[in-house]
Amino acid sequence: MKFPVRTPAALVGTGVLALLAGLAACASDAEAPRPVAATEGAPSDAPFAAVARVLRHPRCLNCHPSGDAPRVGDDRRPHEMNVARGPDGHGVPAMRCASCHLPENQDLARVPGAPNWHLAPRSMGWEGLDDHGLAEALKDEARNGGRTMAEVLHHMEQDPLVLWGWDPGAGREAIPVPHAEFVAALRTWIDGGAVSPPPGTTSTFEEAR
Amino acid sequence: MRIEFTLNGEARAVEVAGTTPLLWVLRESLELSGTKFGCGRALCGACTVHVDGTAVRACSYPVRYVAGKQVRTIEGLERDAVGRAVVGAWIDLDVVQCGWCQPGQCMAAAALLSADASPDDATIDGAMSGNLCRCGTYPRIRAAIHRAAATLRGEDGR
Ligand code: FES
Ligand code: FES
């Protein structure tokens, strides 16, 4: 599915704009009607929101924990078997990520897989960050693995672990916007100066649905 | 397809579909029934074997991934000092109850001890938490790993 993009044209279709105009006409001392609240004002419509929704999806966030254990499933429950990050992000002895996760999904056993399956480093933990925090984490080379913004874009565009989010195998929701749309949103945000949204907003697909 | 690999030190070749789980090949094609089936979903650890030294779940490991690699099963565990220490400790401490999970437990323990010669309780629990035992032999497993580690360090361990 595509998440809704709030545009004046779309709202005209619902009559909302006409309603707003009507309300404004009744208010004699009101300023000119500001369709902002309905059309562009919601914080989730900021350029970064389309990116943040994806980063906050379980397919990304489960392996970008802020602590030392991954989560699994669309309900983001703790990983069975008390799976832990380990010193290198690839698990602990006898419980390596590669003990179960192969370079491709194993749908019979319902074990997800992609090349080099592992946890993002702790510095790339995204749990608990609002959109502002996510944007800052993406930009901060001390936390993002020393990547320039071009390299961040490349990671999101090419890394097989990222691409897995759109092909997660049986029993898991794929990220519900096309990958190309996500990359385009990220590129737009970067090209626009990669401005961090103000603190306090947490964009999710649930909120956009 | 033909898949060649080394199994417990010997060159082997099988002619099977590449998607066949390694566990099926071990048990059915090669008649090594020491490795057990528990869940078939990579959840219980009963089927744990080593592939190039990493403990893996044979039940959900397509055999084509072992082409050209070293596979070790419980039948080959005592080929090295770590494996012998593990098996010795298991016998000394009479770890086994019904036994179903134990080949996998031993393989996981050997993988742990190959990476960490002196694991503490927390390290043991972390490494072994993917290997379930319906008989609840966990305290004896932990004690046996300490015993095997002591043996490998040249201590008495008792
Ligand atoms: S049978 Fe393979 S993990 Fe349970
Ligand atoms: S000894 Fe019976 S399941 Fe472990």
Tab-separated table of C-alpha atoms and ligand atoms in Angstrom:
chain	number	residue	atom	x	y	z
A	1	MET	CA	0.000	0.000	0.000
A	2	LYS	CA	0.964	3.630	-0.338
A	3	PHE	CA	0.746	5.811	2.704
A	4	PRO	CA	-1.476	8.820	2.230
A	5	VAL	CA	0.101	11.983	0.963
A	6	ARG	CA	-1.922	14.948	2.074
A	7	THR	CA	-2.290	17.379	-0.788
A	8	PRO	CA	-4.854	20.094	-1.382
A	9	ALA	CA	-6.034	18.207	-4.445
A	10	ALA	CA	-6.666	15.097	-2.405
A	11	LEU	CA	-8.528	17.039	0.202
A	12	VAL	CA	-10.738	18.806	-2.313
A	13	GLY	CA	-11.899	15.347	-3.224
A	14	THR	CA	-13.081	14.833	0.320
A	15	GLY	CA	-14.653	18.217	0.607
A	16	VAL	CA	-12.433	19.157	3.490
A	17	LEU	CA	-11.021	22.201	1.778
A	18	ALA	CA	-14.489	23.432	0.975
A	19	LEU	CA	-15.467	22.938	4.598
A	20	LEU	CA	-12.453	24.891	5.770
A	21	ALA	CA	-13.275	27.694	3.353
A	22	GLY	CA	-16.838	27.769	4.580
A	23	LEU	CA	-15.792	27.958	8.199
A	24	ALA	CA	-13.405	30.770	7.420
A	25	ALA	CA	-16.109	32.715	5.628
A	26	CYS	CA	-18.282	32.551	8.745
A	27	ALA	CA	-15.542	33.998	10.902
A	28	SER	CA	-15.677	37.648	10.041
A	29	ASP	CA	-12.479	38.656	11.788
A	30	ALA	CA	-10.505	35.556	10.932
A	31	GLU	CA	-7.349	35.691	8.920
A	32	ALA	CA	-7.495	34.287	5.429
A	33	PRO	CA	-8.201	30.569	5.716
A	34	ARG	CA	-5.049	28.643	6.333
A	35	PRO	CA	-5.446	25.198	4.919
A	36	VAL	CA	-2.133	24.434	6.586
A	37	ALA	CA	-3.531	22.314	9.376
A	38	ALA	CA	-5.256	19.989	6.991
A	39	THR	CA	-2.922	20.025	4.052
A	40	GLU	CA	0.630	20.516	5.097
A	41	GLY	CA	0.880	21.424	8.706
A	42	ALA	CA	0.978	18.049	10.383
A	43	PRO	CA	4.523	17.372	11.479
A	44	SER	CA	4.432	14.002	9.742
A	45	ASP	CA	4.266	15.812	6.435
A	46	ALA	CA	7.727	17.217	6.937
A	47	PRO	CA	10.173	15.872	4.350
A	48	PHE	CA	11.842	13.622	6.863
A	49	ALA	CA	8.619	11.986	8.032
A	50	ALA	CA	8.457	9.620	5.064
A	51	VAL	CA	11.960	8.486	5.930
A	52	ALA	CA	11.317	8.221	9.662
A	53	ARG	CA	8.251	6.039	9.141
A	54	VAL	CA	10.393	3.473	7.358
A	55	LEU	CA	13.248	3.595	9.853
A	56	ARG	CA	10.742	3.073	12.634
A	57	HIS	CA	9.113	0.084	10.940
A	58	PRO	CA	9.770	-3.235	12.738
A	59	ARG	CA	11.776	-4.509	9.756
A	60	CYS	CA	14.364	-1.798	10.442
A	61	LEU	CA	13.983	-1.099	14.149
A	62	ASN	CA	14.120	-4.736	15.301
A	63	CYS	CA	17.798	-4.902	14.351
A	64	HIS	CA	18.608	-1.290	15.210
A	65	PRO	CA	17.993	-1.661	18.955
A	66	SER	CA	19.280	0.874	21.411
A	67	GLY	CA	20.133	-1.917	23.840
A	68	ASP	CA	21.946	-5.194	23.403
A	69	ALA	CA	19.183	-7.476	22.185
A	70	PRO	CA	17.232	-7.594	18.950
A	71	ARG	CA	13.480	-7.829	18.645
A	72	VAL	CA	11.472	-9.912	16.220
A	73	GLY	CA	8.125	-9.900	14.489
A	74	ASP	CA	5.649	-7.243	13.588
A	75	ASP	CA	4.841	-6.943	17.303
A	76	ARG	CA	8.516	-6.312	18.078
A	77	ARG	CA	8.701	-8.898	20.834
A	78	PRO	CA	12.080	-9.780	22.354
A	79	HIS	CA	13.972	-12.293	20.231
A	80	GLU	CA	13.307	-15.830	21.425
A	81	MET	CA	16.208	-17.673	23.033
A	82	ASN	CA	17.462	-14.548	24.736
A	83	VAL	CA	19.499	-13.646	21.678
A	84	ALA	CA	22.157	-11.053	22.495
A	85	ARG	CA	24.235	-8.594	20.502
A	86	GLY	CA	27.629	-10.028	21.493
A	87	PRO	CA	30.922	-8.180	21.154
A	88	ASP	CA	30.773	-7.806	17.365
A	89	GLY	CA	27.037	-7.436	16.775
A	90	HIS	CA	26.901	-10.966	15.371
A	91	GLY	CA	25.806	-12.735	18.551
A	92	VAL	CA	27.654	-14.738	21.169
A	93	PRO	CA	29.551	-18.036	20.849
A	94	ALA	CA	27.214	-20.908	19.907
A	95	MET	CA	24.467	-18.335	19.337
A	96	ARG	CA	25.805	-16.426	16.381
A	97	CYS	CA	23.326	-14.693	14.102
A	98	ALA	CA	24.617	-17.000	11.370
A	99	SER	CA	23.721	-20.023	13.480
A	100	CYS	CA	20.176	-19.601	12.195
A	101	HIS	CA	20.116	-16.715	9.704
A	102	LEU	CA	21.375	-17.599	6.245
A	103	PRO	CA	21.897	-15.275	3.267
A	104	GLU	CA	18.256	-15.775	2.256
A	105	ASN	CA	14.909	-16.333	3.934
A	106	GLN	CA	14.121	-19.897	4.986
A	107	ASP	CA	10.380	-19.807	4.634
A	108	LEU	CA	9.800	-23.442	5.587
A	109	ALA	CA	11.318	-22.815	9.000
A	110	ARG	CA	10.182	-19.171	8.929
A	111	VAL	CA	13.698	-17.993	9.647
A	112	PRO	CA	14.455	-14.698	7.931
A	113	GLY	CA	17.778	-14.253	6.203
A	114	ALA	CA	19.939	-11.901	4.163
A	115	PRO	CA	23.677	-11.657	3.593
A	116	ASN	CA	25.693	-10.652	6.639
A	117	TRP	CA	22.778	-10.816	9.077
A	118	HIS	CA	23.723	-8.914	12.231
A	119	LEU	CA	22.688	-6.122	14.539
A	120	ALA	CA	23.423	-2.522	13.722
A	121	PRO	CA	26.105	-1.164	16.068
A	122	ARG	CA	24.845	0.251	19.315
A	123	SER	CA	25.639	3.779	18.129
A	124	MET	CA	23.011	3.215	15.450
A	125	GLY	CA	20.332	2.260	17.957
A	126	TRP	CA	17.141	4.010	16.918
A	127	GLU	CA	14.729	2.830	19.582
A	128	GLY	CA	13.325	5.701	21.627
A	129	LEU	CA	14.383	8.433	19.216
A	130	ASP	CA	11.872	10.914	17.869
A	131	ASP	CA	12.138	12.114	14.260
A	132	HIS	CA	14.596	14.786	15.309
A	133	GLY	CA	16.764	12.203	17.032
A	134	LEU	CA	16.611	9.861	14.038
A	135	ALA	CA	17.670	12.618	11.673
A	136	GLU	CA	20.526	13.601	13.925
A	137	ALA	CA	21.610	9.957	14.240
A	138	LEU	CA	21.670	9.574	10.469
A	139	LYS	CA	23.801	12.680	10.036
A	140	ASP	CA	26.234	12.203	12.903
A	141	GLU	CA	29.334	10.499	11.492
A	142	ALA	CA	30.429	9.604	15.005
A	143	ARG	CA	27.319	7.433	15.254
A	144	ASN	CA	26.503	6.449	11.686
A	145	GLY	CA	29.618	4.445	10.978
A	146	GLY	CA	31.525	7.406	9.556
A	147	ARG	CA	29.208	7.717	6.565
A	148	THR	CA	28.734	10.852	4.546
A	149	MET	CA	25.143	11.571	3.570
A	150	ALA	CA	25.900	10.160	0.133
A	151	GLU	CA	27.049	6.969	1.820
A	152	VAL	CA	23.954	6.877	4.004
A	153	LEU	CA	21.884	7.134	0.840
A	154	HIS	CA	23.930	4.382	-0.772
A	155	HIS	CA	23.417	2.138	2.276
A	156	MET	CA	19.665	2.630	2.129
A	157	GLU	CA	19.653	2.102	-1.613
A	158	GLN	CA	21.919	-0.947	-1.901
A	159	ASP	CA	22.627	-2.790	1.324
A	160	PRO	CA	21.076	-6.269	1.145
A	161	LEU	CA	20.065	-6.061	4.793
A	162	VAL	CA	18.121	-2.887	4.066
A	163	LEU	CA	16.575	-4.358	0.927
A	164	TRP	CA	15.465	-7.376	2.965
A	165	GLY	CA	12.931	-5.088	4.641
A	166	TRP	CA	10.984	-5.170	1.378
A	167	ASP	CA	11.309	-8.947	1.014
A	168	PRO	CA	11.123	-10.230	4.591
A	169	GLY	CA	9.783	-13.714	3.944
A	170	ALA	CA	6.787	-15.527	5.321
A	171	GLY	CA	5.008	-14.188	8.369
A	172	ARG	CA	6.403	-10.668	8.351
A	173	GLU	CA	5.028	-7.429	6.958
A	174	ALA	CA	7.136	-5.878	4.236
A	175	ILE	CA	7.776	-2.178	4.621
A	176	PRO	CA	4.553	-0.759	3.223
A	177	VAL	CA	5.946	1.774	0.768
A	178	PRO	CA	7.965	0.928	-2.319
A	179	HIS	CA	11.700	0.964	-1.721
A	180	ALA	CA	12.156	3.456	-4.556
A	181	GLU	CA	9.703	5.811	-2.854
A	182	PHE	CA	11.661	5.590	0.397
A	183	VAL	CA	14.960	6.260	-1.364
A	184	ALA	CA	13.415	9.189	-3.219
A	185	ALA	CA	12.178	10.657	0.049
A	186	LEU	CA	15.598	10.257	1.612
A	187	ARG	CA	17.241	11.847	-1.411
A	188	THR	CA	14.806	14.766	-1.293
A	189	TRP	CA	15.538	15.290	2.375
A	190	ILE	CA	19.298	15.155	1.832
A	191	ASP	CA	19.171	17.410	-1.237
A	192	GLY	CA	17.127	19.872	0.775
A	193	GLY	CA	19.910	20.214	3.304
A	194	ALA	CA	19.026	17.272	5.575
A	195	VAL	CA	17.292	19.596	8.004
A	196	SER	CA	16.316	17.839	11.205
A	197	PRO	CA	12.654	18.232	12.100
A	198	PRO	CA	11.921	19.893	15.423
A	199	PRO	CA	11.910	17.602	18.455
A	200	GLY	CA	8.718	15.959	19.569
A	201	THR	CA	7.405	14.246	16.438
A	202	THR	CA	7.319	10.490	16.004
A	203	SER	CA	6.177	9.487	12.518
A	204	THR	CA	4.869	5.972	12.047
A	205	PHE	CA	2.876	4.122	9.427
A	206	GLU	CA	0.127	3.606	12.009
A	207	GLU	CA	-0.269	7.355	12.314
A	208	ALA	CA	-0.273	7.707	8.511
A	209	ARG	CA	-2.763	4.904	7.848
B	1	MET	CA	22.509	-31.597	-7.345
B	2	ARG	CA	25.847	-33.024	-6.223
B	3	ILE	CA	27.176	-31.477	-3.058
B	4	GLU	CA	30.631	-32.198	-1.738
B	5	PHE	CA	31.774	-31.373	1.742
B	6	THR	CA	33.917	-32.691	4.569
B	7	LEU	CA	32.049	-34.533	7.275
B	8	ASN	CA	33.877	-35.297	10.503
B	9	GLY	CA	37.158	-35.156	8.641
B	10	GLU	CA	36.132	-37.298	5.672
B	11	ALA	CA	35.272	-36.167	2.164
B	12	ARG	CA	31.631	-36.886	1.376
B	13	ALA	CA	29.364	-36.254	-1.571
B	14	VAL	CA	25.587	-36.439	-1.759
B	15	GLU	CA	23.173	-36.203	-4.651
B	16	VAL	CA	20.127	-34.379	-3.300
B	17	ALA	CA	18.058	-31.271	-3.907
B	18	GLY	CA	20.113	-28.331	-2.701
B	19	THR	CA	17.236	-27.109	-0.572
B	20	THR	CA	17.137	-30.335	1.463
B	21	PRO	CA	17.826	-29.510	5.103
B	22	LEU	CA	21.280	-30.614	6.199
B	23	LEU	CA	19.656	-32.585	9.017
B	24	TRP	CA	17.796	-34.785	6.524
B	25	VAL	CA	20.989	-35.442	4.609
B	26	LEU	CA	22.861	-36.374	7.777
B	27	ARG	CA	20.181	-38.630	9.157
B	28	GLU	CA	18.667	-40.129	6.001
B	29	SER	CA	21.280	-40.014	3.261
B	30	LEU	CA	24.353	-40.524	5.414
B	31	GLU	CA	22.684	-42.489	8.222
B	32	LEU	CA	24.251	-40.463	11.006
B	33	SER	CA	21.334	-40.372	13.411
B	34	GLY	CA	23.155	-38.821	16.359
B	35	THR	CA	21.903	-35.373	15.407
B	36	LYS	CA	18.277	-35.046	16.488
B	37	PHE	CA	15.143	-33.418	15.114
B	38	GLY	CA	13.195	-31.351	17.616
B	39	CYS	CA	11.247	-28.493	16.108
B	40	GLY	CA	12.360	-28.031	12.509
B	41	ARG	CA	12.125	-24.275	13.019
B	42	ALA	CA	15.569	-23.361	14.389
B	43	LEU	CA	14.033	-22.887	17.809
B	44	CYS	CA	15.216	-25.751	20.009
B	45	GLY	CA	18.821	-26.539	19.124
B	46	ALA	CA	18.415	-30.345	19.063
B	47	CYS	CA	19.891	-30.418	15.549
B	48	THR	CA	22.986	-28.309	16.306
B	49	VAL	CA	26.069	-29.202	14.259
B	50	HIS	CA	29.151	-27.217	13.297
B	51	VAL	CA	29.760	-25.785	9.834
B	52	ASP	CA	33.281	-24.393	9.546
B	53	GLY	CA	33.321	-24.197	13.333
B	54	THR	CA	30.079	-22.247	13.737
B	55	ALA	CA	27.221	-23.932	15.555
B	56	VAL	CA	24.254	-24.018	13.157
B	57	ARG	CA	20.736	-25.434	13.102
B	58	ALA	CA	20.831	-28.340	10.660
B	59	CYS	CA	17.032	-28.575	10.487
B	60	SER	CA	16.751	-25.269	8.681
B	61	TYR	CA	20.072	-25.205	6.866
B	62	PRO	CA	19.764	-26.046	3.165
B	63	VAL	CA	22.489	-28.529	2.366
B	64	ARG	CA	23.803	-26.530	-0.573
B	65	TYR	CA	25.252	-24.069	1.948
B	66	VAL	CA	27.729	-26.690	3.163
B	67	ALA	CA	29.303	-27.248	-0.268
B	68	GLY	CA	33.066	-27.178	0.199
B	69	LYS	CA	32.798	-26.709	3.952
B	70	GLN	CA	33.699	-28.629	7.075
B	71	VAL	CA	30.720	-30.179	8.830
B	72	ARG	CA	31.062	-31.709	12.256
B	73	THR	CA	28.380	-33.697	14.031
B	74	ILE	CA	28.154	-35.348	17.418
B	75	GLU	CA	29.694	-38.457	15.856
B	76	GLY	CA	32.865	-36.458	15.187
B	77	LEU	CA	32.906	-34.373	18.335
B	78	GLU	CA	35.689	-36.303	20.024
B	79	ARG	CA	38.084	-35.690	17.173
B	80	ASP	CA	39.603	-32.764	19.092
B	81	ALA	CA	40.508	-31.895	22.672
B	82	VAL	CA	37.533	-29.599	23.214
B	83	GLY	CA	35.100	-32.268	22.073
B	84	ARG	CA	36.754	-34.901	24.230
B	85	ALA	CA	36.615	-32.593	27.261
B	86	VAL	CA	32.924	-31.940	26.658
B	87	VAL	CA	31.997	-35.584	26.284
B	88	GLY	CA	34.130	-36.523	29.284
B	89	ALA	CA	32.475	-33.918	31.486
B	90	TRP	CA	29.031	-34.970	30.288
B	91	ILE	CA	29.751	-38.536	31.328
B	92	ASP	CA	31.431	-37.584	34.615
B	93	LEU	CA	28.519	-35.450	35.711
B	94	ASP	CA	25.881	-37.778	34.306
B	95	VAL	CA	24.247	-34.862	32.505
B	96	VAL	CA	21.893	-36.831	30.300
B	97	GLN	CA	18.282	-37.526	31.207
B	98	CYS	CA	16.261	-38.714	28.173
B	99	GLY	CA	19.088	-37.621	25.925
B	100	TRP	CA	17.179	-36.137	23.026
B	101	CYS	CA	18.595	-32.643	23.306
B	102	GLN	CA	22.066	-33.704	24.360
B	103	PRO	CA	23.899	-34.053	21.036
B	104	GLY	CA	22.888	-30.477	20.300
B	105	GLN	CA	23.852	-29.370	23.810
B	106	CYS	CA	27.299	-30.925	23.420
B	107	MET	CA	27.838	-29.318	20.023
B	108	ALA	CA	26.822	-25.904	21.374
B	109	ALA	CA	29.037	-26.364	24.421
B	110	ALA	CA	31.996	-27.235	22.204
B	111	ALA	CA	31.379	-24.147	20.078
B	112	LEU	CA	31.323	-22.041	23.223
B	113	LEU	CA	34.511	-23.529	24.652
B	114	SER	CA	36.305	-23.126	21.339
B	115	ALA	CA	35.606	-19.386	21.551
B	116	ASP	CA	35.911	-18.877	25.309
B	117	ALA	CA	38.150	-21.111	27.407
B	118	SER	CA	36.811	-19.865	30.740
B	119	PRO	CA	33.166	-18.914	30.397
B	120	ASP	CA	31.367	-17.683	33.494
B	121	ASP	CA	27.783	-18.625	34.315
B	122	ALA	CA	26.307	-15.678	32.418
B	123	THR	CA	28.362	-16.465	29.333
B	124	ILE	CA	27.316	-20.106	29.475
B	125	ASP	CA	23.666	-19.172	29.869
B	126	GLY	CA	23.898	-16.763	26.943
B	127	ALA	CA	25.577	-19.261	24.661
B	128	MET	CA	23.329	-22.166	25.604
B	129	SER	CA	19.992	-20.345	25.702
B	130	GLY	CA	19.129	-21.566	22.212
B	131	ASN	CA	19.350	-25.201	23.255
B	132	LEU	CA	16.231	-26.359	25.054
B	133	CYS	CA	16.048	-29.376	27.351
B	134	ARG	CA	12.589	-30.654	28.159
B	135	CYS	CA	14.097	-32.705	30.996
B	136	GLY	CA	15.540	-29.599	32.625
B	137	THR	CA	19.161	-30.690	32.802
B	138	TYR	CA	20.356	-27.097	32.599
B	139	PRO	CA	22.195	-27.042	35.964
B	140	ARG	CA	24.144	-30.164	35.036
B	141	ILE	CA	24.884	-28.775	31.568
B	142	ARG	CA	26.300	-25.626	33.106
B	143	ALA	CA	28.364	-27.598	35.608
B	144	ALA	CA	29.670	-29.869	32.860
B	145	ILE	CA	30.776	-26.900	30.780
B	146	HIS	CA	32.709	-25.564	33.757
B	147	ARG	CA	34.195	-29.043	34.207
B	148	ALA	CA	35.196	-29.285	30.543
B	149	ALA	CA	36.739	-25.804	30.676
B	150	ALA	CA	38.763	-26.785	33.735
B	151	THR	CA	39.942	-29.943	32.009
B	152	LEU	CA	41.045	-27.954	28.991
B	153	ARG	CA	42.958	-25.581	31.263
B	154	GLY	CA	44.733	-28.568	32.738
B	155	GLU	CA	42.949	-28.276	36.040
B	156	ASP	CA	41.226	-31.147	37.730
B	157	GLY	CA	37.863	-29.407	37.512
B	158	ARG	CA	36.270	-31.445	40.270
C	1	FES	S1	15.183	-29.226	15.305
C	1	FES	FE1	16.540	-27.716	14.593
C	1	FES	S2	16.396	-26.183	16.085
C	1	FES	FE2	14.854	-27.575	16.671
C	2	FES	S1	17.803	-34.662	28.382
C	2	FES	FE1	15.766	-34.915	27.773
C	2	FES	S2	15.433	-33.174	26.526
C	2	FES	FE2	17.323	-32.782	27.402
